[in-house]
């Protein structure tokens, strides 16, 4: 799993930005633009992480709220109505 994450990160544009951050003669604002892009990417990753965490929490909460099956002496088996004498 770690290998897949590292492979995904290496392919992301965030690793390509240091080359863009170099001050260029024709664009003196290249470093600022690169840092702005990095900040936007970090913000998007943080938002995605937050949404993923919230979905995971909701899923765990829903699974915890499912009642346990009734296995006591009054439990009704599959295919039975629970009505006696009919």
mmCIF file with all atom_site columns, N, CA and C in Angstrom, residues 17-85:
data_model
loop_
_atom_site.group_PDB
_atom_site.id
_atom_site.type_symbol
_atom_site.label_atom_id
_atom_site.label_alt_id
_atom_site.label_comp_id
_atom_site.label_asym_id
_atom_site.label_entity_id
_atom_site.label_seq_id
_atom_site.pdbx_PDB_ins_code
_atom_site.Cartn_x
_atom_site.Cartn_y
_atom_site.Cartn_z
_atom_site.occupancy
_atom_site.B_iso_or_equiv
_atom_site.pdbx_formal_charge
_atom_site.auth_seq_id
_atom_site.auth_comp_id
_atom_site.auth_asym_id
_atom_site.auth_atom_id
_atom_site.pdbx_PDB_model_num
ATOM 1   N N  . UNK A 1 17 ? 6.767   20.881  -9.291  1.00 0.00 ? 17 UNK A N  1
ATOM 2   C CA . UNK A 1 17 ? 6.788   22.321  -9.090  1.00 0.00 ? 17 UNK A CA 1
ATOM 3   C C  . UNK A 1 17 ? 8.137   22.898  -8.686  1.00 0.00 ? 17 UNK A C  1
ATOM 4   N N  . UNK A 1 18 ? 9.080   22.180  -8.046  1.00 0.00 ? 18 UNK A N  1
ATOM 5   C CA . UNK A 1 18 ? 10.357  22.841  -7.746  1.00 0.00 ? 18 UNK A CA 1
ATOM 6   C C  . UNK A 1 18 ? 11.052  23.387  -8.987  1.00 0.00 ? 18 UNK A C  1
ATOM 7   N N  . UNK A 1 19 ? 10.942  22.706  -10.101 1.00 0.00 ? 19 UNK A N  1
ATOM 8   C CA . UNK A 1 19 ? 11.540  23.228  -11.330 1.00 0.00 ? 19 UNK A CA 1
ATOM 9   C C  . UNK A 1 19 ? 10.826  24.505  -11.762 1.00 0.00 ? 19 UNK A C  1
ATOM 10  N N  . UNK A 1 20 ? 9.518   24.565  -11.516 1.00 0.00 ? 20 UNK A N  1
ATOM 11  C CA . UNK A 1 20 ? 8.761   25.762  -11.877 1.00 0.00 ? 20 UNK A CA 1
ATOM 12  C C  . UNK A 1 20 ? 9.070   26.921  -10.937 1.00 0.00 ? 20 UNK A C  1
ATOM 13  N N  . UNK A 1 21 ? 9.556   26.610  -9.742  1.00 0.00 ? 21 UNK A N  1
ATOM 14  C CA . UNK A 1 21 ? 9.791   27.640  -8.745  1.00 0.00 ? 21 UNK A CA 1
ATOM 15  C C  . UNK A 1 21 ? 11.049  28.450  -9.031  1.00 0.00 ? 21 UNK A C  1
ATOM 16  N N  . UNK A 1 22 ? 11.856  27.992  -9.945  1.00 0.00 ? 22 UNK A N  1
ATOM 17  C CA . UNK A 1 22 ? 13.067  28.738  -10.270 1.00 0.00 ? 22 UNK A CA 1
ATOM 18  C C  . UNK A 1 22 ? 12.684  30.066  -10.923 1.00 0.00 ? 22 UNK A C  1
ATOM 19  N N  . UNK A 1 23 ? 13.388  31.093  -10.513 1.00 0.00 ? 23 UNK A N  1
ATOM 20  C CA . UNK A 1 23 ? 13.102  32.409  -11.088 1.00 0.00 ? 23 UNK A CA 1
ATOM 21  C C  . UNK A 1 23 ? 13.549  32.406  -12.541 1.00 0.00 ? 23 UNK A C  1
ATOM 22  N N  . UNK A 1 24 ? 12.624  32.749  -13.399 1.00 0.00 ? 24 UNK A N  1
ATOM 23  C CA . UNK A 1 24 ? 12.899  32.755  -14.830 1.00 0.00 ? 24 UNK A CA 1
ATOM 24  C C  . UNK A 1 24 ? 13.039  34.198  -15.298 1.00 0.00 ? 24 UNK A C  1
ATOM 25  N N  . UNK A 1 25 ? 13.871  34.409  -16.255 1.00 0.00 ? 25 UNK A N  1
ATOM 26  C CA . UNK A 1 25 ? 14.092  35.768  -16.759 1.00 0.00 ? 25 UNK A CA 1
ATOM 27  C C  . UNK A 1 25 ? 12.814  36.362  -17.346 1.00 0.00 ? 25 UNK A C  1
ATOM 28  N N  . UNK A 1 26 ? 12.034  35.531  -18.032 1.00 0.00 ? 26 UNK A N  1
ATOM 29  C CA . UNK A 1 26 ? 10.832  36.050  -18.671 1.00 0.00 ? 26 UNK A CA 1
ATOM 30  C C  . UNK A 1 26 ? 9.631   36.071  -17.735 1.00 0.00 ? 26 UNK A C  1
ATOM 31  N N  . UNK A 1 27 ? 9.746   35.484  -16.530 1.00 0.00 ? 27 UNK A N  1
ATOM 32  C CA . UNK A 1 27 ? 8.632   35.484  -15.587 1.00 0.00 ? 27 UNK A CA 1
ATOM 33  C C  . UNK A 1 27 ? 9.178   35.591  -14.161 1.00 0.00 ? 27 UNK A C  1
ATOM 34  N N  . UNK A 1 28 ? 9.374   36.807  -13.670 1.00 0.00 ? 28 UNK A N  1
ATOM 35  C CA . UNK A 1 28 ? 9.925   36.961  -12.320 1.00 0.00 ? 28 UNK A CA 1
ATOM 36  C C  . UNK A 1 28 ? 8.977   36.499  -11.217 1.00 0.00 ? 28 UNK A C  1
ATOM 37  N N  . UNK A 1 29 ? 7.702   36.275  -11.531 1.00 0.00 ? 29 UNK A N  1
ATOM 38  C CA . UNK A 1 29 ? 6.730   35.827  -10.536 1.00 0.00 ? 29 UNK A CA 1
ATOM 39  C C  . UNK A 1 29 ? 6.569   34.313  -10.512 1.00 0.00 ? 29 UNK A C  1
ATOM 40  N N  . UNK A 1 30 ? 7.449   33.590  -11.190 1.00 0.00 ? 30 UNK A N  1
ATOM 41  C CA . UNK A 1 30 ? 7.308   32.134  -11.284 1.00 0.00 ? 30 UNK A CA 1
ATOM 42  C C  . UNK A 1 30 ? 7.364   31.484  -9.903  1.00 0.00 ? 30 UNK A C  1
ATOM 43  N N  . UNK A 1 31 ? 8.249   31.947  -9.030  1.00 0.00 ? 31 UNK A N  1
ATOM 44  C CA . UNK A 1 31 ? 8.360   31.350  -7.699  1.00 0.00 ? 31 UNK A CA 1
ATOM 45  C C  . UNK A 1 31 ? 7.075   31.570  -6.909  1.00 0.00 ? 31 UNK A C  1
ATOM 46  N N  . UNK A 1 32 ? 6.518   32.784  -6.972  1.00 0.00 ? 32 UNK A N  1
ATOM 47  C CA . UNK A 1 32 ? 5.274   33.067  -6.253  1.00 0.00 ? 32 UNK A CA 1
ATOM 48  C C  . UNK A 1 32 ? 4.114   32.234  -6.800  1.00 0.00 ? 32 UNK A C  1
ATOM 49  N N  . UNK A 1 33 ? 4.065   32.099  -8.112  1.00 0.00 ? 33 UNK A N  1
ATOM 50  C CA . UNK A 1 33 ? 2.999   31.306  -8.716  1.00 0.00 ? 33 UNK A CA 1
ATOM 51  C C  . UNK A 1 33 ? 3.131   29.837  -8.325  1.00 0.00 ? 33 UNK A C  1
ATOM 52  N N  . UNK A 1 34 ? 4.360   29.350  -8.266  1.00 0.00 ? 34 UNK A N  1
ATOM 53  C CA . UNK A 1 34 ? 4.582   27.964  -7.876  1.00 0.00 ? 34 UNK A CA 1
ATOM 54  C C  . UNK A 1 34 ? 4.156   27.735  -6.430  1.00 0.00 ? 34 UNK A C  1
ATOM 55  N N  . UNK A 1 35 ? 4.521   28.669  -5.541  1.00 0.00 ? 35 UNK A N  1
ATOM 56  C CA . UNK A 1 35 ? 4.125   28.526  -4.139  1.00 0.00 ? 35 UNK A CA 1
ATOM 57  C C  . UNK A 1 35 ? 2.612   28.618  -3.983  1.00 0.00 ? 35 UNK A C  1
ATOM 58  N N  . UNK A 1 36 ? 1.973   29.462  -4.774  1.00 0.00 ? 36 UNK A N  1
ATOM 59  C CA . UNK A 1 36 ? 0.517   29.568  -4.725  1.00 0.00 ? 36 UNK A CA 1
ATOM 60  C C  . UNK A 1 36 ? -0.131  28.254  -5.170  1.00 0.00 ? 36 UNK A C  1
ATOM 61  N N  . UNK A 1 37 ? 0.410   27.664  -6.233  1.00 0.00 ? 37 UNK A N  1
ATOM 62  C CA . UNK A 1 37 ? -0.108  26.386  -6.714  1.00 0.00 ? 37 UNK A CA 1
ATOM 63  C C  . UNK A 1 37 ? 0.068   25.295  -5.652  1.00 0.00 ? 37 UNK A C  1
ATOM 64  N N  . UNK A 1 38 ? 1.249   25.290  -5.003  1.00 0.00 ? 38 UNK A N  1
ATOM 65  C CA . UNK A 1 38 ? 1.478   24.302  -3.940  1.00 0.00 ? 38 UNK A CA 1
ATOM 66  C C  . UNK A 1 38 ? 0.494   24.488  -2.799  1.00 0.00 ? 38 UNK A C  1
ATOM 67  N N  . UNK A 1 39 ? 0.208   25.715  -2.434  1.00 0.00 ? 39 UNK A N  1
ATOM 68  C CA . UNK A 1 39 ? -0.745  25.983  -1.348  1.00 0.00 ? 39 UNK A CA 1
ATOM 69  C C  . UNK A 1 39 ? -2.143  25.509  -1.737  1.00 0.00 ? 39 UNK A C  1
ATOM 70  N N  . UNK A 1 40 ? -2.524  25.730  -2.989  1.00 0.00 ? 40 UNK A N  1
ATOM 71  C CA . UNK A 1 40 ? -3.836  25.264  -3.446  1.00 0.00 ? 40 UNK A CA 1
ATOM 72  C C  . UNK A 1 40 ? -3.912  23.740  -3.421  1.00 0.00 ? 40 UNK A C  1
ATOM 73  N N  . UNK A 1 41 ? -2.835  23.092  -3.849  1.00 0.00 ? 41 UNK A N  1
ATOM 74  C CA . UNK A 1 41 ? -2.811  21.622  -3.843  1.00 0.00 ? 41 UNK A CA 1
ATOM 75  C C  . UNK A 1 41 ? -2.901  21.084  -2.413  1.00 0.00 ? 41 UNK A C  1
ATOM 76  N N  . UNK A 1 42 ? -2.174  21.707  -1.495  1.00 0.00 ? 42 UNK A N  1
ATOM 77  C CA . UNK A 1 42 ? -2.249  21.274  -0.091  1.00 0.00 ? 42 UNK A CA 1
ATOM 78  C C  . UNK A 1 42 ? -3.652  21.449  0.444   1.00 0.00 ? 42 UNK A C  1
ATOM 79  N N  . UNK A 1 43 ? -4.295  22.562  0.101   1.00 0.00 ? 43 UNK A N  1
ATOM 80  C CA . UNK A 1 43 ? -5.667  22.802  0.543   1.00 0.00 ? 43 UNK A CA 1
ATOM 81  C C  . UNK A 1 43 ? -6.628  21.754  0.005   1.00 0.00 ? 43 UNK A C  1
ATOM 82  N N  . UNK A 1 44 ? -6.466  21.405  -1.264  1.00 0.00 ? 44 UNK A N  1
ATOM 83  C CA . UNK A 1 44 ? -7.330  20.378  -1.863  1.00 0.00 ? 44 UNK A CA 1
ATOM 84  C C  . UNK A 1 44 ? -7.101  19.011  -1.223  1.00 0.00 ? 44 UNK A C  1
ATOM 85  N N  . UNK A 1 45 ? -5.812  18.677  -0.956  1.00 0.00 ? 45 UNK A N  1
ATOM 86  C CA . UNK A 1 45 ? -5.531  17.401  -0.299  1.00 0.00 ? 45 UNK A CA 1
ATOM 87  C C  . UNK A 1 45 ? -6.112  17.374  1.104   1.00 0.00 ? 45 UNK A C  1
ATOM 88  N N  . UNK A 1 46 ? -6.022  18.498  1.818   1.00 0.00 ? 46 UNK A N  1
ATOM 89  C CA . UNK A 1 46 ? -6.579  18.561  3.167   1.00 0.00 ? 46 UNK A CA 1
ATOM 90  C C  . UNK A 1 46 ? -8.093  18.395  3.127   1.00 0.00 ? 46 UNK A C  1
ATOM 91  N N  . UNK A 1 47 ? -8.740  19.042  2.170   1.00 0.00 ? 47 UNK A N  1
ATOM 92  C CA . UNK A 1 47 ? -10.193 18.914  2.026   1.00 0.00 ? 47 UNK A CA 1
ATOM 93  C C  . UNK A 1 47 ? -10.586 17.473  1.712   1.00 0.00 ? 47 UNK A C  1
ATOM 94  N N  . UNK A 1 48 ? -9.836  16.834  0.812   1.00 0.00 ? 48 UNK A N  1
ATOM 95  C CA . UNK A 1 48 ? -10.131 15.453  0.459   1.00 0.00 ? 48 UNK A CA 1
ATOM 96  C C  . UNK A 1 48 ? -9.927  14.532  1.657   1.00 0.00 ? 48 UNK A C  1
ATOM 97  N N  . UNK A 1 49 ? -8.873  14.768  2.418   1.00 0.00 ? 49 UNK A N  1
ATOM 98  C CA . UNK A 1 49 ? -8.612  13.960  3.608   1.00 0.00 ? 49 UNK A CA 1
ATOM 99  C C  . UNK A 1 49 ? -9.734  14.138  4.621   1.00 0.00 ? 49 UNK A C  1
ATOM 100 N N  . UNK A 1 50 ? -10.175 15.372  4.810   1.00 0.00 ? 50 UNK A N  1
ATOM 101 C CA . UNK A 1 50 ? -11.260 15.644  5.757   1.00 0.00 ? 50 UNK A CA 1
ATOM 102 C C  . UNK A 1 50 ? -12.536 14.931  5.331   1.00 0.00 ? 50 UNK A C  1
ATOM 103 N N  . UNK A 1 51 ? -12.864 15.005  4.050   1.00 0.00 ? 51 UNK A N  1
ATOM 104 C CA . UNK A 1 51 ? -14.075 14.336  3.563   1.00 0.00 ? 51 UNK A CA 1
ATOM 105 C C  . UNK A 1 51 ? -13.965 12.820  3.720   1.00 0.00 ? 51 UNK A C  1
ATOM 106 N N  . UNK A 1 52 ? -12.802 12.261  3.428   1.00 0.00 ? 52 UNK A N  1
ATOM 107 C CA . UNK A 1 52 ? -12.598 10.820  3.573   1.00 0.00 ? 52 UNK A CA 1
ATOM 108 C C  . UNK A 1 52 ? -12.740 10.405  5.026   1.00 0.00 ? 52 UNK A C  1
ATOM 109 N N  . UNK A 1 53 ? -12.146 11.189  5.930   1.00 0.00 ? 53 UNK A N  1
ATOM 110 C CA . UNK A 1 53 ? -12.252 10.879  7.355   1.00 0.00 ? 53 UNK A CA 1
ATOM 111 C C  . UNK A 1 53 ? -13.689 10.952  7.836   1.00 0.00 ? 53 UNK A C  1
ATOM 112 N N  . UNK A 1 54 ? -14.436 11.950  7.357   1.00 0.00 ? 54 UNK A N  1
ATOM 113 C CA . UNK A 1 54 ? -15.838 12.078  7.763   1.00 0.00 ? 54 UNK A CA 1
ATOM 114 C C  . UNK A 1 54 ? -16.665 10.901  7.258   1.00 0.00 ? 54 UNK A C  1
ATOM 115 N N  . UNK A 1 55 ? -16.425 10.478  6.008   1.00 0.00 ? 55 UNK A N  1
ATOM 116 C CA . UNK A 1 55 ? -17.151 9.327   5.467   1.00 0.00 ? 55 UNK A CA 1
ATOM 117 C C  . UNK A 1 55 ? -16.821 8.053   6.243   1.00 0.00 ? 55 UNK A C  1
ATOM 118 N N  . UNK A 1 56 ? -15.544 7.888   6.583   1.00 0.00 ? 56 UNK A N  1
ATOM 119 C CA . UNK A 1 56 ? -15.129 6.717   7.358   1.00 0.00 ? 56 UNK A CA 1
ATOM 120 C C  . UNK A 1 56 ? -15.793 6.736   8.741   1.00 0.00 ? 56 UNK A C  1
ATOM 121 N N  . UNK A 1 57 ? -15.842 7.921   9.370   1.00 0.00 ? 57 UNK A N  1
ATOM 122 C CA . UNK A 1 57 ? -16.477 8.030   10.679  1.00 0.00 ? 57 UNK A CA 1
ATOM 123 C C  . UNK A 1 57 ? -17.971 7.703   10.596  1.00 0.00 ? 57 UNK A C  1
ATOM 124 N N  . UNK A 1 58 ? -18.638 8.237   9.569   1.00 0.00 ? 58 UNK A N  1
ATOM 125 C CA . UNK A 1 58 ? -20.061 7.948   9.384   1.00 0.00 ? 58 UNK A CA 1
ATOM 126 C C  . UNK A 1 58 ? -20.287 6.448   9.172   1.00 0.00 ? 58 UNK A C  1
ATOM 127 N N  . UNK A 1 59 ? -19.431 5.830   8.379   1.00 0.00 ? 59 UNK A N  1
ATOM 128 C CA . UNK A 1 59 ? -19.551 4.401   8.123   1.00 0.00 ? 59 UNK A CA 1
ATOM 129 C C  . UNK A 1 59 ? -19.379 3.606   9.416   1.00 0.00 ? 59 UNK A C  1
ATOM 130 N N  . UNK A 1 60 ? -18.375 3.957   10.204  1.00 0.00 ? 60 UNK A N  1
ATOM 131 C CA . UNK A 1 60 ? -18.157 3.255   11.475  1.00 0.00 ? 60 UNK A CA 1
ATOM 132 C C  . UNK A 1 60 ? -19.324 3.474   12.427  1.00 0.00 ? 60 UNK A C  1
ATOM 133 N N  . UNK A 1 61 ? -19.864 4.694   12.446  1.00 0.00 ? 61 UNK A N  1
ATOM 134 C CA . UNK A 1 61 ? -20.996 4.991   13.319  1.00 0.00 ? 61 UNK A CA 1
ATOM 135 C C  . UNK A 1 61 ? -22.217 4.177   12.893  1.00 0.00 ? 61 UNK A C  1
ATOM 136 N N  . UNK A 1 62 ? -22.446 4.070   11.581  1.00 0.00 ? 62 UNK A N  1
ATOM 137 C CA . UNK A 1 62 ? -23.593 3.304   11.099  1.00 0.00 ? 62 UNK A CA 1
ATOM 138 C C  . UNK A 1 62 ? -23.431 1.818   11.410  1.00 0.00 ? 62 UNK A C  1
ATOM 139 N N  . UNK A 1 63 ? -22.222 1.304   11.278  1.00 0.00 ? 63 UNK A N  1
ATOM 140 C CA . UNK A 1 63 ? -22.004 -0.107  11.592  1.00 0.00 ? 63 UNK A CA 1
ATOM 141 C C  . UNK A 1 63 ? -22.177 -0.368  13.076  1.00 0.00 ? 63 UNK A C  1
ATOM 142 N N  . UNK A 1 64 ? -21.771 0.576   13.908  1.00 0.00 ? 64 UNK A N  1
ATOM 143 C CA . UNK A 1 64 ? -21.898 0.406   15.357  1.00 0.00 ? 64 UNK A CA 1
ATOM 144 C C  . UNK A 1 64 ? -23.360 0.502   15.786  1.00 0.00 ? 64 UNK A C  1
ATOM 145 N N  . UNK A 1 65 ? -24.204 1.188   15.004  1.00 0.00 ? 65 UNK A N  1
ATOM 146 C CA . UNK A 1 65 ? -25.604 1.383   15.373  1.00 0.00 ? 65 UNK A CA 1
ATOM 147 C C  . UNK A 1 65 ? -26.495 0.221   14.964  1.00 0.00 ? 65 UNK A C  1
ATOM 148 N N  . UNK A 1 66 ? -25.981 -0.721  14.184  1.00 0.00 ? 66 UNK A N  1
ATOM 149 C CA . UNK A 1 66 ? -26.788 -1.860  13.758  1.00 0.00 ? 66 UNK A CA 1
ATOM 150 C C  . UNK A 1 66 ? -27.002 -2.770  14.972  1.00 0.00 ? 66 UNK A C  1
ATOM 151 N N  . UNK A 1 67 ? -28.264 -3.049  15.309  1.00 0.00 ? 67 UNK A N  1
ATOM 152 C CA . UNK A 1 67 ? -28.515 -3.897  16.479  1.00 0.00 ? 67 UNK A CA 1
ATOM 153 C C  . UNK A 1 67 ? -28.078 -5.342  16.224  1.00 0.00 ? 67 UNK A C  1
ATOM 154 N N  . UNK A 1 68 ? -27.665 -5.987  17.278  1.00 0.00 ? 68 UNK A N  1
ATOM 155 C CA . UNK A 1 68 ? -27.267 -7.390  17.182  1.00 0.00 ? 68 UNK A CA 1
ATOM 156 C C  . UNK A 1 68 ? -28.505 -8.248  16.927  1.00 0.00 ? 68 UNK A C  1
ATOM 157 N N  . UNK A 1 69 ? -28.350 -9.341  16.212  1.00 0.00 ? 69 UNK A N  1
ATOM 158 C CA . UNK A 1 69 ? -29.514 -10.215 15.964  1.00 0.00 ? 69 UNK A CA 1
ATOM 159 C C  . UNK A 1 69 ? -30.003 -10.838 17.267  1.00 0.00 ? 69 UNK A C  1
ATOM 160 N N  . UNK A 1 70 ? -31.304 -11.049 17.328  1.00 0.00 ? 70 UNK A N  1
ATOM 161 C CA . UNK A 1 70 ? -31.912 -11.651 18.516  1.00 0.00 ? 70 UNK A CA 1
ATOM 162 C C  . UNK A 1 70 ? -31.693 -13.160 18.449  1.00 0.00 ? 70 UNK A C  1
ATOM 163 N N  . UNK A 1 71 ? -30.872 -13.666 19.336  1.00 0.00 ? 71 UNK A N  1
ATOM 164 C CA . UNK A 1 71 ? -30.583 -15.102 19.342  1.00 0.00 ? 71 UNK A CA 1
ATOM 165 C C  . UNK A 1 71 ? -31.107 -15.768 20.607  1.00 0.00 ? 71 UNK A C  1
ATOM 166 N N  . UNK A 1 72 ? -31.954 -15.076 21.330  1.00 0.00 ? 72 UNK A N  1
ATOM 167 C CA . UNK A 1 72 ? -32.485 -15.607 22.586  1.00 0.00 ? 72 UNK A CA 1
ATOM 168 C C  . UNK A 1 72 ? -33.566 -16.647 22.363  1.00 0.00 ? 72 UNK A C  1
ATOM 169 N N  . UNK A 1 73 ? -34.189 -17.094 23.432  1.00 0.00 ? 73 UNK A N  1
ATOM 170 C CA . UNK A 1 73 ? -35.205 -18.156 23.335  1.00 0.00 ? 73 UNK A CA 1
ATOM 171 C C  . UNK A 1 73 ? -36.457 -17.731 22.579  1.00 0.00 ? 73 UNK A C  1
ATOM 172 N N  . UNK A 1 74 ? -36.726 -16.449 22.437  1.00 0.00 ? 74 UNK A N  1
ATOM 173 C CA . UNK A 1 74 ? -37.922 -15.985 21.732  1.00 0.00 ? 74 UNK A CA 1
ATOM 174 C C  . UNK A 1 74 ? -37.627 -15.581 20.291  1.00 0.00 ? 74 UNK A C  1
ATOM 175 N N  . UNK A 1 75 ? -36.459 -15.918 19.797  1.00 0.00 ? 75 UNK A N  1
ATOM 176 C CA . UNK A 1 75 ? -36.088 -15.540 18.433  1.00 0.00 ? 75 UNK A CA 1
ATOM 177 C C  . UNK A 1 75 ? -36.926 -16.310 17.422  1.00 0.00 ? 75 UNK A C  1
ATOM 178 N N  . UNK A 1 76 ? -37.293 -15.635 16.346  1.00 0.00 ? 76 UNK A N  1
ATOM 179 C CA . UNK A 1 76 ? -38.077 -16.253 15.281  1.00 0.00 ? 76 UNK A CA 1
ATOM 180 C C  . UNK A 1 76 ? -37.112 -16.656 14.178  1.00 0.00 ? 76 UNK A C  1
ATOM 181 N N  . UNK A 1 77 ? -37.163 -17.921 13.800  1.00 0.00 ? 77 UNK A N  1
ATOM 182 C CA . UNK A 1 77 ? -36.266 -18.426 12.769  1.00 0.00 ? 77 UNK A CA 1
ATOM 183 C C  . UNK A 1 77 ? -36.678 -17.971 11.388  1.00 0.00 ? 77 UNK A C  1
ATOM 184 N N  . UNK A 1 78 ? -35.840 -18.200 10.390  1.00 0.00 ? 78 UNK A N  1
ATOM 185 C CA . UNK A 1 78 ? -36.164 -17.793 9.034   1.00 0.00 ? 78 UNK A CA 1
ATOM 186 C C  . UNK A 1 78 ? -37.370 -18.560 8.479   1.00 0.00 ? 78 UNK A C  1
ATOM 187 N N  . UNK A 1 79 ? -38.248 -17.863 7.792   1.00 0.00 ? 79 UNK A N  1
ATOM 188 C CA . UNK A 1 79 ? -39.407 -18.480 7.166   1.00 0.00 ? 79 UNK A CA 1
ATOM 189 C C  . UNK A 1 79 ? -40.581 -18.680 8.095   1.00 0.00 ? 79 UNK A C  1
ATOM 190 N N  . UNK A 1 80 ? -40.480 -18.296 9.306   1.00 0.00 ? 80 UNK A N  1
ATOM 191 C CA . UNK A 1 80 ? -41.587 -18.455 10.251  1.00 0.00 ? 80 UNK A CA 1
ATOM 192 C C  . UNK A 1 80 ? -42.226 -17.103 10.497  1.00 0.00 ? 80 UNK A C  1
ATOM 193 N N  . UNK A 1 81 ? -43.508 -17.132 10.795  1.00 0.00 ? 81 UNK A N  1
ATOM 194 C CA . UNK A 1 81 ? -44.226 -15.879 11.024  1.00 0.00 ? 81 UNK A CA 1
ATOM 195 C C  . UNK A 1 81 ? -44.225 -15.468 12.464  1.00 0.00 ? 81 UNK A C  1
ATOM 196 N N  . UNK A 1 82 ? -43.989 -16.379 13.363  1.00 0.00 ? 82 UNK A N  1
ATOM 197 C CA . UNK A 1 82 ? -44.023 -16.063 14.766  1.00 0.00 ? 82 UNK A CA 1
ATOM 198 C C  . UNK A 1 82 ? -45.409 -16.224 15.373  1.00 0.00 ? 82 UNK A C  1
ATOM 199 N N  . UNK A 1 83 ? -46.395 -16.518 14.511  1.00 0.00 ? 83 UNK A N  1
ATOM 200 C CA . UNK A 1 83 ? -47.772 -16.708 15.002  1.00 0.00 ? 83 UNK A CA 1
ATOM 201 C C  . UNK A 1 83 ? -47.951 -18.182 15.293  1.00 0.00 ? 83 UNK A C  1
ATOM 202 N N  . UNK A 1 84 ? -48.381 -18.504 16.494  1.00 0.00 ? 84 UNK A N  1
ATOM 203 C CA . UNK A 1 84 ? -48.546 -19.890 16.902  1.00 0.00 ? 84 UNK A CA 1
ATOM 204 C C  . UNK A 1 84 ? -49.949 -20.383 16.520  1.00 0.00 ? 84 UNK A C  1
ATOM 205 N N  . UNK A 1 85 ? -50.032 -21.596 15.966  1.00 0.00 ? 85 UNK A N  1
ATOM 206 C CA . UNK A 1 85 ? -51.320 -22.217 15.663  1.00 0.00 ? 85 UNK A CA 1
ATOM 207 C C  . UNK A 1 85 ? -51.873 -21.867 14.292  1.00 0.00 ? 85 UNK A C  1
#
